[in-house]
Tab-separated table of C-alpha atoms in Angstrom:
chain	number	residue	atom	x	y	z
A	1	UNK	CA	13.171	106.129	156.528
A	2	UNK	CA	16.647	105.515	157.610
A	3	UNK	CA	18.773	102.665	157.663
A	4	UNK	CA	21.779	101.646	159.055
A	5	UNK	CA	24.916	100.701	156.235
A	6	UNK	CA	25.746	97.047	156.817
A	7	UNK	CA	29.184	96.542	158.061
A	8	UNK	CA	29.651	93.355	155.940
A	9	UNK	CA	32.879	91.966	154.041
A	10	UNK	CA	30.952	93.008	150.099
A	11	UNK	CA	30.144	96.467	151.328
A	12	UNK	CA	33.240	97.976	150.266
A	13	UNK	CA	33.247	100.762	153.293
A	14	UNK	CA	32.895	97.652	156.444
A	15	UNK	CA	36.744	98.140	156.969
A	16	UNK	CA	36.744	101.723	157.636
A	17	UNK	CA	33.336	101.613	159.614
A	18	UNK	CA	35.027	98.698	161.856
A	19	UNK	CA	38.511	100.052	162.328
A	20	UNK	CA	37.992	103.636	162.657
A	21	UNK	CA	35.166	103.370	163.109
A	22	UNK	CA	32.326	104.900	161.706
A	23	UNK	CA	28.681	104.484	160.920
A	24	UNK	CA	26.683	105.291	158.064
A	25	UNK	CA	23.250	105.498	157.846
A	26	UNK	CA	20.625	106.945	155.348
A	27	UNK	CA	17.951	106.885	153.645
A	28	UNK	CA	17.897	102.909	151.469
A	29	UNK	CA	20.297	102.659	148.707
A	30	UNK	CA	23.196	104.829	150.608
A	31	UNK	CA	25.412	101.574	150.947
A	32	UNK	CA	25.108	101.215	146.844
A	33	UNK	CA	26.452	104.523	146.434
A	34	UNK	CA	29.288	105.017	148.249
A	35	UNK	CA	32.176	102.681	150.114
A	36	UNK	CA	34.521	104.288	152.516
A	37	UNK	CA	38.245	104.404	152.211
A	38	UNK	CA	41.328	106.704	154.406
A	39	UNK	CA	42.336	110.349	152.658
A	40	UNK	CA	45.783	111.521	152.809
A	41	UNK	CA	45.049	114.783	154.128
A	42	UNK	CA	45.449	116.218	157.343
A	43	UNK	CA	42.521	118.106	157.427
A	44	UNK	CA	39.986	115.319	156.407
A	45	UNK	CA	41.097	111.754	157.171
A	46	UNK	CA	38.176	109.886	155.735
A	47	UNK	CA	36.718	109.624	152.372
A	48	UNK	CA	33.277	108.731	150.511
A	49	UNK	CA	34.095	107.048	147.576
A	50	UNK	CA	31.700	107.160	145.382
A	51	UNK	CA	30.720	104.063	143.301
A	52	UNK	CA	28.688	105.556	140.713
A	53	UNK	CA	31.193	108.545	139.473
A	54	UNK	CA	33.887	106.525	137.778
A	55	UNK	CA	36.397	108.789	139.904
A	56	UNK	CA	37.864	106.020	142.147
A	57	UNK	CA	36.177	103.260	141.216
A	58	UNK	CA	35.802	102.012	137.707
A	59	UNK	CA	32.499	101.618	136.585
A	60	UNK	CA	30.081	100.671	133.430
A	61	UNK	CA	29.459	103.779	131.912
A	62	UNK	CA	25.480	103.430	131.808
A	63	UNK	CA	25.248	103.172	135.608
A	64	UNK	CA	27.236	106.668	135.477
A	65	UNK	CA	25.549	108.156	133.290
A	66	UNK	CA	22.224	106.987	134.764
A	67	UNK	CA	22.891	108.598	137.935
A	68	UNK	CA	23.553	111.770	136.634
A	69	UNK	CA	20.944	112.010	134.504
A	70	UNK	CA	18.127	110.560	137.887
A	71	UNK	CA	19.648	113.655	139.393
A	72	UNK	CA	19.520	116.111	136.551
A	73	UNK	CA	15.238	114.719	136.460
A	74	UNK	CA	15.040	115.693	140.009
A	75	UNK	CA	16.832	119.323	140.246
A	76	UNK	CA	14.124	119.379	136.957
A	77	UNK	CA	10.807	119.210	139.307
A	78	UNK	CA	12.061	121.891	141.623
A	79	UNK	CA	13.052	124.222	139.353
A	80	UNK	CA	10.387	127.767	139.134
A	81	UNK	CA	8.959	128.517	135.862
A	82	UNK	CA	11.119	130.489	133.858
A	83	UNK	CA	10.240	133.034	131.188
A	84	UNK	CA	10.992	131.951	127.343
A	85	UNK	CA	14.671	132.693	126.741
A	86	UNK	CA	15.884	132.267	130.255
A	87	UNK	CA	18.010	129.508	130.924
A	88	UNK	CA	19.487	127.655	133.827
A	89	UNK	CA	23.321	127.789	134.749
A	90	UNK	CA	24.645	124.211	136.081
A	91	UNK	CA	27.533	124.112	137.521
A	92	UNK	CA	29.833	121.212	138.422
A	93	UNK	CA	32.504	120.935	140.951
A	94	UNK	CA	36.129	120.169	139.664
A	95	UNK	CA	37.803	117.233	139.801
A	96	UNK	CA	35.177	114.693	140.969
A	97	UNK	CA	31.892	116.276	139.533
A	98	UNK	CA	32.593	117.471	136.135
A	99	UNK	CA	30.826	114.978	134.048
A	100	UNK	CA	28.300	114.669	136.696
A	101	UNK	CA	27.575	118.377	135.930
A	102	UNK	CA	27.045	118.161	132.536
A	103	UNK	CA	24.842	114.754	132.515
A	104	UNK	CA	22.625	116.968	135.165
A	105	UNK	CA	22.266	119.749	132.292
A	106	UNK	CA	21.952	116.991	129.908
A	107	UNK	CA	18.641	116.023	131.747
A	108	UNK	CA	17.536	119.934	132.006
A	109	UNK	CA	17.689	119.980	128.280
A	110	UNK	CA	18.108	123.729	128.137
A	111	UNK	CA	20.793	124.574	130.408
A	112	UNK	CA	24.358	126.007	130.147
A	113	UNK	CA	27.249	123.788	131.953
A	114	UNK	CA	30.535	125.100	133.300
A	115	UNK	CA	32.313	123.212	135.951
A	116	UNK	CA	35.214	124.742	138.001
A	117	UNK	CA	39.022	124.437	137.109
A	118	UNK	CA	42.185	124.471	138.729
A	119	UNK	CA	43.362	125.019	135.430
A	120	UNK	CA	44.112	127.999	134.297
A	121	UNK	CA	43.973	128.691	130.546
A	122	UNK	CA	46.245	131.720	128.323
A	123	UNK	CA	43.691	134.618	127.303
A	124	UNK	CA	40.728	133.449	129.377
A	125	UNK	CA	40.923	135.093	132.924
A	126	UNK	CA	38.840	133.886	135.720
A	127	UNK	CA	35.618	135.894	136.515
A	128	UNK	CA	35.278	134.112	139.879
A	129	UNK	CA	36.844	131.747	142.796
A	130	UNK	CA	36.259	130.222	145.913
A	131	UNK	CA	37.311	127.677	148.222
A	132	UNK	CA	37.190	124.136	149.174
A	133	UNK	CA	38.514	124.114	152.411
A	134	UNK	CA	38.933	120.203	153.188
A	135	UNK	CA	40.274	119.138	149.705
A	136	UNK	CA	43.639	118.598	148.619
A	137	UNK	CA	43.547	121.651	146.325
A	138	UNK	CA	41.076	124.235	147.977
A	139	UNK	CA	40.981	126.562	144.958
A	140	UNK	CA	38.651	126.686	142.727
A	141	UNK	CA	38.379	128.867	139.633
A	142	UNK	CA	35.036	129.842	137.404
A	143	UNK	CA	36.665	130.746	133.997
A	144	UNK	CA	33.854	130.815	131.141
A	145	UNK	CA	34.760	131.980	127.831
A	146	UNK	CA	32.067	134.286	128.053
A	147	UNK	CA	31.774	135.885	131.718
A	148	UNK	CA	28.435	136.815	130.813
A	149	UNK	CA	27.451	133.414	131.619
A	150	UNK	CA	27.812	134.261	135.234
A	151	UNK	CA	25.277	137.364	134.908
A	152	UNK	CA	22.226	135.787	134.308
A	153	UNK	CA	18.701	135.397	135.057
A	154	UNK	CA	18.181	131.954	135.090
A	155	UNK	CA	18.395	129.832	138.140
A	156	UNK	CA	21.839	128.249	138.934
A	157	UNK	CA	21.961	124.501	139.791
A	158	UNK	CA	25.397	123.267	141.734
A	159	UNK	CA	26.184	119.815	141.197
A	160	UNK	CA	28.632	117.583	143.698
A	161	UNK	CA	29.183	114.254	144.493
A	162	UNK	CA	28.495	114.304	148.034
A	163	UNK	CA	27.496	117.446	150.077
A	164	UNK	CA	29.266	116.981	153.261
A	165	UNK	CA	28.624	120.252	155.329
A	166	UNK	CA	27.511	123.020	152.612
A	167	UNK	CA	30.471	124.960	153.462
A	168	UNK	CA	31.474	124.641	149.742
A	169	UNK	CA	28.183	125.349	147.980
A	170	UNK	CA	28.159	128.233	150.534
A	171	UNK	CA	30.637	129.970	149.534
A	172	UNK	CA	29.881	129.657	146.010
A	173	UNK	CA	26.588	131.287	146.349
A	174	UNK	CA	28.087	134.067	148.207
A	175	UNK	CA	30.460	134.472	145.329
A	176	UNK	CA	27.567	134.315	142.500
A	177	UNK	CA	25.794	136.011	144.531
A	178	UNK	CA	28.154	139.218	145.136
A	179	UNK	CA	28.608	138.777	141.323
A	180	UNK	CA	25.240	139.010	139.935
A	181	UNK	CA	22.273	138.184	142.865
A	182	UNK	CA	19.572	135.071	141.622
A	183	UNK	CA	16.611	134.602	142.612
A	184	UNK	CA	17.083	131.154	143.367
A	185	UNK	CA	20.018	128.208	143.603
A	186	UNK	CA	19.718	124.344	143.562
A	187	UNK	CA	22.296	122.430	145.119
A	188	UNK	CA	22.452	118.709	144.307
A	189	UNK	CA	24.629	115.969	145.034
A	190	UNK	CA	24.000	112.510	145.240
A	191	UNK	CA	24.843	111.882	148.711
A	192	UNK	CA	23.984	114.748	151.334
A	193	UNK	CA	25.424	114.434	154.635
A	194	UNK	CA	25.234	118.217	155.885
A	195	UNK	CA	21.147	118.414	155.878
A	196	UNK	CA	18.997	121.567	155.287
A	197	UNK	CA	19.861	124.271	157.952
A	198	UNK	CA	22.976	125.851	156.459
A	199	UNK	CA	21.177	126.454	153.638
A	200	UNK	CA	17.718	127.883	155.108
A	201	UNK	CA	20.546	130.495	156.567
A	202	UNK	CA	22.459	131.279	153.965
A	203	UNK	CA	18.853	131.939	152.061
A	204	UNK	CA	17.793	134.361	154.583
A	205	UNK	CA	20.584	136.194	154.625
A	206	UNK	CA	20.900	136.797	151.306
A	207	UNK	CA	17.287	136.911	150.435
A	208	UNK	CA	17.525	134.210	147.577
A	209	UNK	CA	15.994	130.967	147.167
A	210	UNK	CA	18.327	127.908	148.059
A	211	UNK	CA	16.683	124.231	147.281
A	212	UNK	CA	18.465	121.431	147.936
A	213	UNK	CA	18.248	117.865	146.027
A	214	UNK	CA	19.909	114.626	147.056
A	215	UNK	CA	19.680	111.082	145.710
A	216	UNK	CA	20.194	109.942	149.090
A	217	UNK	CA	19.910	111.514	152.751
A	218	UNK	CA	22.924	110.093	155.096
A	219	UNK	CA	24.742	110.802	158.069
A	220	UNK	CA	28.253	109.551	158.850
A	221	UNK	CA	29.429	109.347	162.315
A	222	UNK	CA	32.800	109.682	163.513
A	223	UNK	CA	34.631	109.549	166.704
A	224	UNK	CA	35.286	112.424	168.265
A	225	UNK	CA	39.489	111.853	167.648
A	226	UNK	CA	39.293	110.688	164.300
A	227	UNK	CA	41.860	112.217	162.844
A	228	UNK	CA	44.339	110.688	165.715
A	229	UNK	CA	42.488	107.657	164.738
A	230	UNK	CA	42.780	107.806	160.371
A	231	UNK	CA	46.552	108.657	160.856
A	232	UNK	CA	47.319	105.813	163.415
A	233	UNK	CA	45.394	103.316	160.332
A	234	UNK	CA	47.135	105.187	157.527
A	235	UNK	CA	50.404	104.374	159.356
A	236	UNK	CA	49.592	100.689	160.245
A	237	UNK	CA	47.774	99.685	157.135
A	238	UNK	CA	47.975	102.084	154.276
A	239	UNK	CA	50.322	101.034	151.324
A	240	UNK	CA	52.225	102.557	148.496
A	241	UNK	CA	50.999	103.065	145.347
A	242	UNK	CA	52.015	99.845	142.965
A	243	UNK	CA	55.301	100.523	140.726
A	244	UNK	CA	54.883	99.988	137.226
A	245	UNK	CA	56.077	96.165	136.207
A	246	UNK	CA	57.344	97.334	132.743
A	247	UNK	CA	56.634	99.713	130.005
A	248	UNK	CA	53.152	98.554	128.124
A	249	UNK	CA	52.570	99.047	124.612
A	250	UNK	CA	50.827	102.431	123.454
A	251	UNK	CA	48.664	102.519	119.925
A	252	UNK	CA	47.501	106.778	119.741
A	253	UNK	CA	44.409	107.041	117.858
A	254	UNK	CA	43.261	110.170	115.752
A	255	UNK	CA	39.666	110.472	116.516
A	256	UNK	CA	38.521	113.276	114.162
A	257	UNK	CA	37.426	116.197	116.952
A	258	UNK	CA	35.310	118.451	115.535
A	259	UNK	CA	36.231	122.009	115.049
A	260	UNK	CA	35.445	124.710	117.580
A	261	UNK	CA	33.914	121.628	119.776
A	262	UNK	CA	34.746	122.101	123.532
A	263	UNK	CA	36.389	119.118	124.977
A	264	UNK	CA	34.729	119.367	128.573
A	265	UNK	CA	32.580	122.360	129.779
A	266	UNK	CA	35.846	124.460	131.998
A	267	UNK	CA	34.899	127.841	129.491
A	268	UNK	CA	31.346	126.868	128.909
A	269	UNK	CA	29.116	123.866	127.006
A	270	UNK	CA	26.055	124.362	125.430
A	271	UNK	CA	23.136	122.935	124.358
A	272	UNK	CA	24.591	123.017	120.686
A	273	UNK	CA	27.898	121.703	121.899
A	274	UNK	CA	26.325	118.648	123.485
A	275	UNK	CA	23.887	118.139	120.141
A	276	UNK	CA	27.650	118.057	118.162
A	277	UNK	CA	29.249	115.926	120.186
A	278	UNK	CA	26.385	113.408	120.137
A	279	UNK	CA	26.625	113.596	116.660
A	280	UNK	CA	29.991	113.164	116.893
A	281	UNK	CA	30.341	109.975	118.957
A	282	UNK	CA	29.939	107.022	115.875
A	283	UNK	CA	33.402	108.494	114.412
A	284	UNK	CA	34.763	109.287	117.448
A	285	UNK	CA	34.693	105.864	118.309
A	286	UNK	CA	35.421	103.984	115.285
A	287	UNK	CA	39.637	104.196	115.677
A	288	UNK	CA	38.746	102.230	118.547
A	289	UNK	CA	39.779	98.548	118.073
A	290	UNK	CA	37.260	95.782	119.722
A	291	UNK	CA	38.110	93.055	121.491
A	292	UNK	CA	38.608	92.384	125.228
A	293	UNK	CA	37.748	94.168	128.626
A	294	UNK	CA	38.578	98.209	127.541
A	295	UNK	CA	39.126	100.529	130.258
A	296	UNK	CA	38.126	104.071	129.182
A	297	UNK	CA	40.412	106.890	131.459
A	298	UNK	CA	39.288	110.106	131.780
A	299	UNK	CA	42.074	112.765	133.182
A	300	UNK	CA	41.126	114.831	136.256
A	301	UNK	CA	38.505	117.444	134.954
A	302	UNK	CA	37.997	115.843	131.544
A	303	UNK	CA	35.659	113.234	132.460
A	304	UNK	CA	32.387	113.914	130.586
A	305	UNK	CA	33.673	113.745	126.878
A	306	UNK	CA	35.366	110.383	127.666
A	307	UNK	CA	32.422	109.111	130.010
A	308	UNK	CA	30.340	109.842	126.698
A	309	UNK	CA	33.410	107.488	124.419
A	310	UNK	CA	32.766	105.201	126.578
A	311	UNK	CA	28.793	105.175	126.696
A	312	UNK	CA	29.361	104.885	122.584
A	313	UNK	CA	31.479	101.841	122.768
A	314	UNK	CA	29.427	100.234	125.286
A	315	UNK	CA	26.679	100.636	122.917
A	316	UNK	CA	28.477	98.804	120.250
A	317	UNK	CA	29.068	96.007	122.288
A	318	UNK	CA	32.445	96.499	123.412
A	319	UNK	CA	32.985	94.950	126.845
A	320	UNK	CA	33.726	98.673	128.767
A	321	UNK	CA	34.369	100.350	132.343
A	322	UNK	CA	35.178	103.861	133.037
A	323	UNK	CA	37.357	105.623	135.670
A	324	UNK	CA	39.682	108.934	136.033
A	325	UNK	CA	42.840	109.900	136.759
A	326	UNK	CA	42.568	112.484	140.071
A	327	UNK	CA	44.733	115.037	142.140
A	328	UNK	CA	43.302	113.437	145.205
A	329	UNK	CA	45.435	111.747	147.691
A	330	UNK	CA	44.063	108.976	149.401
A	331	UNK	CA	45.538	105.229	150.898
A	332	UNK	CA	44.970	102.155	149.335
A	333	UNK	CA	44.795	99.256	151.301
A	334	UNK	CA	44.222	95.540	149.635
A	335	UNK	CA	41.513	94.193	151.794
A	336	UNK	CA	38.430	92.755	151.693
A	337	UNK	CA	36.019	95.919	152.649
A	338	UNK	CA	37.909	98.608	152.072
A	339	UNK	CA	37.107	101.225	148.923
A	340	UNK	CA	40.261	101.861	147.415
A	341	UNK	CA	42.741	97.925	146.728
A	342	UNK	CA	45.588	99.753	145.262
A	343	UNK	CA	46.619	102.201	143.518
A	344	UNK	CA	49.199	103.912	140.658
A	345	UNK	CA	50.592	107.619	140.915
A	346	UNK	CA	52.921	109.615	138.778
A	347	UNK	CA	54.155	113.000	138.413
A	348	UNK	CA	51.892	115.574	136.200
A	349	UNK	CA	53.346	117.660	133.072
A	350	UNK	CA	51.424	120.373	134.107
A	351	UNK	CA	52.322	121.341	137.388
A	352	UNK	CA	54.721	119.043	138.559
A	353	UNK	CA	52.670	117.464	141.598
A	354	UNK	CA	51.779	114.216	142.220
A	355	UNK	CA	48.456	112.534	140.264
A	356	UNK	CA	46.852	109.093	141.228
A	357	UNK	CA	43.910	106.317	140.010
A	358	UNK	CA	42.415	103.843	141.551
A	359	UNK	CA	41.534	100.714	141.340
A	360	UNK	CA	42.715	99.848	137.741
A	361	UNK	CA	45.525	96.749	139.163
A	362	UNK	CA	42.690	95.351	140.988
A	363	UNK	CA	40.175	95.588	137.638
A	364	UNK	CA	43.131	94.319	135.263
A	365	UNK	CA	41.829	95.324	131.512
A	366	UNK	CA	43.114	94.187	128.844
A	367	UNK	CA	43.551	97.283	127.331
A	368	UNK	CA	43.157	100.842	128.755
A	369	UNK	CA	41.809	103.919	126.695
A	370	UNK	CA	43.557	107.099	128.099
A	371	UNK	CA	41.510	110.339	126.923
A	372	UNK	CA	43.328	113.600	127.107
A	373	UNK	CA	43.214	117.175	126.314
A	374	UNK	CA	47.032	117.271	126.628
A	375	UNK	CA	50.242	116.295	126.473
A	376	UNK	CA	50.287	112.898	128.633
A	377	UNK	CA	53.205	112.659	130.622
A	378	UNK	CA	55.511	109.583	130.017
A	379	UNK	CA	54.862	108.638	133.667
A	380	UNK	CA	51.234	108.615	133.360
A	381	UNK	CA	51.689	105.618	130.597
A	382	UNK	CA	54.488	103.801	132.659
A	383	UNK	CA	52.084	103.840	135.703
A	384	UNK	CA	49.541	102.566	133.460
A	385	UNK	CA	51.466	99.338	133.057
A	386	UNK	CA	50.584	98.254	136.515
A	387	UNK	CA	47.224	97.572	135.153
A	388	UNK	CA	47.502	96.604	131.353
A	389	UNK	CA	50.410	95.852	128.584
A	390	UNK	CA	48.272	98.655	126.187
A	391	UNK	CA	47.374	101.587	126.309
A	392	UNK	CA	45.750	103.854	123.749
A	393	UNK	CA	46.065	107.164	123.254
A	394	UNK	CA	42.820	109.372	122.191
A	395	UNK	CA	43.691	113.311	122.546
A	396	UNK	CA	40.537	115.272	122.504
A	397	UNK	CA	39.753	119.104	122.199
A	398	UNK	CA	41.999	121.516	120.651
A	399	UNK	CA	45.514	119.699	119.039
């Protein structure tokens, strides 16, 4: 059954589908997963936002968490029976789908997680890479600590936000493939807008087994010049990020990280690693002060490990949301209907390009929790002041 997205003022995607203008339609429930919004990219004008992921919109960390785990239960029923000792590979697509990743092998029980990087990390050298052709930042690297992990014979499970034409997951297969040939792939995402035929090809081709799994089923349709179209909006309507209104107040906490304990799952996270860190979470979170709406900010890739702070201090009773920080470019316009109301950017430490999040003006917390594996840039906690007068500090992972 499909139905058509309403284009109404609360859907947060009506602007787009009126003034570009698209439709979406799907099978019921698309509309509560994903708004619409502008990219800043000339190769892809518009953009899904999802608003269960935490990525652009902030969201209460159980509804996150909940989706990837609903996802993770159905990649479970199509999975062949395995022979004791052999164990599924998930992997999750950097930025937007890291955490998603790892809540999917959370619901597997069993499985190994590694998401891609764009990272790249002294003494650990990529075993793999492939492209992204529409993104912002089309490469994408496979760098476990072990590149065993990538050889085998356990069923691999690829895990994305939103499967637009399977050009991506394609070309990851091909690579695993080349690498070390399965006997059969899963390729989930919550929203799947590029249907089954890509993939029926791909399988016969190689010979392999390619299943695919989707919360939803959609279609988005575009005109025919819509990149003419997104730029003439961008140019009319789009606005610049916020500028920070003053420098807010920054508390950094010392959350006692365990030894040895990866901080997200770029080299590899295990079924141990995920037992430690739940074991973990009560003292990870006490430095945490209550009181007041808490944002919880997760930094590009390193989503999961915060997502998981913030499940823990939701539990507690704190009053919590959670979003990221991203590399992805997109416009904000303040509008009723439209995905993305504003917006903060600053320049990264690590590579010296522009970074961006969304959203956080419009939720105005009280407080915001930025969680890091690194050093945070000083612009990162200015642009943070558009949003809040604190900010906390929480560096996870190695010191």
């Amino acid at each position: 059954m499909t139905t058509t997205a309403p284009v109404r003022p609360g859907w947060p995607g009506s602007w787009v589908a009126r003034h570009l203008p698209a439709t979406l339609t799907g099978t019921p429930g698309v509309e509560d997963l994903v708004g619409l919004a502008l990219r800043d990219n000339t190769r892809r004008v518009h953009l899904l936002v999802s608003r269960v992921l935490g990525k652009h919109v902030p969201v209460h960390p159980a509804e996150i968490r909940s989706a990837g785990l609903r996802l993770g239960q159905q990649v479970q029923t199509l999975l062949p029976p395995r022979a004791p000792g052999v164990v599924p590979l998930v992997i999750g697509y950097a930025e937007t789908a890291t955490a998603l990743g790892q809540c999917v092998a959370d619901a597997l029980g069993d499985a190994i997680c590694l998401h891609s990087t764009r990272r790249e990390t002294p003494g650990i050298r990529p075993a793999a890479q492939f492209a992204e052709a529409h993104s912002h930042a089309t490469r994408h690297l496979l760098a476990p600590a072990d590149p065993a992990l990538l050889h085998g014979d356990g069923p691999v499970i690829l895990v994305d936000d939103e499967l637009t034409t399977g050009a991506t997951a394609a070309a990851t297969i091909r690579v695993l493939h080349d690498l070390h040939p399965r006997r059969h792939y899963v390729v989930a995402a919550l929203v799947d807008t590029a249907g089954p035929d890509w993939a029926r090809r791909l399988a016969a081709e190689l010979g392999t087994g390619i299943t695919l799994a989707a919360t939803v089923q959609a279609r988005l349709d575009l005109p025919a010049d819509v990149l003419d179209r997104g730029h003439d909006l961008a140019v009319r309507h789009g606005e610049p990020p916020r500028a920070s209104p003053g420098a807010p107040r920054v508390t950094r906490l010392r959350p006692p990280w365990p030894d040895g304990l990866p901080a997200d799952a770029r080299h590899g996270f295990h079924p141990a690693d995920r037992d430690r860190l739940e074991a973990a979470l009560p003292a990870l979170t006490a430095p945490v002060p209550h009181g007041g709406r808490l944002l919880v900010l997760g930094t590009e890739e390193l989503m999961y490990t915060p997502l998981r702070l913030a499940g823990a201090l939701a539990d507690r009773g704190d009053d919590v949301l959670f979003a990221s920080t991203t590399r992805s470019p997109a416009l904000p316009v303040d509008t009723p209907g439209y995905a993305l109301r504003d917006a903060v950017t600053w320049t990264s430490g690590e590579d010296g390009g522009p970074r961006y999040a969304y959203n956080l003006v419009t939720t105005a917390p009280d407080a915001v929790l930025l969680v890091t594996d690194t050093t945070v840039p000083a612009g990162l906690i200015a642009a943070l002041g558009a949003a809040t007068r604190h900010v906390l500090v929480a560096t996870v992972g190695a010191a």
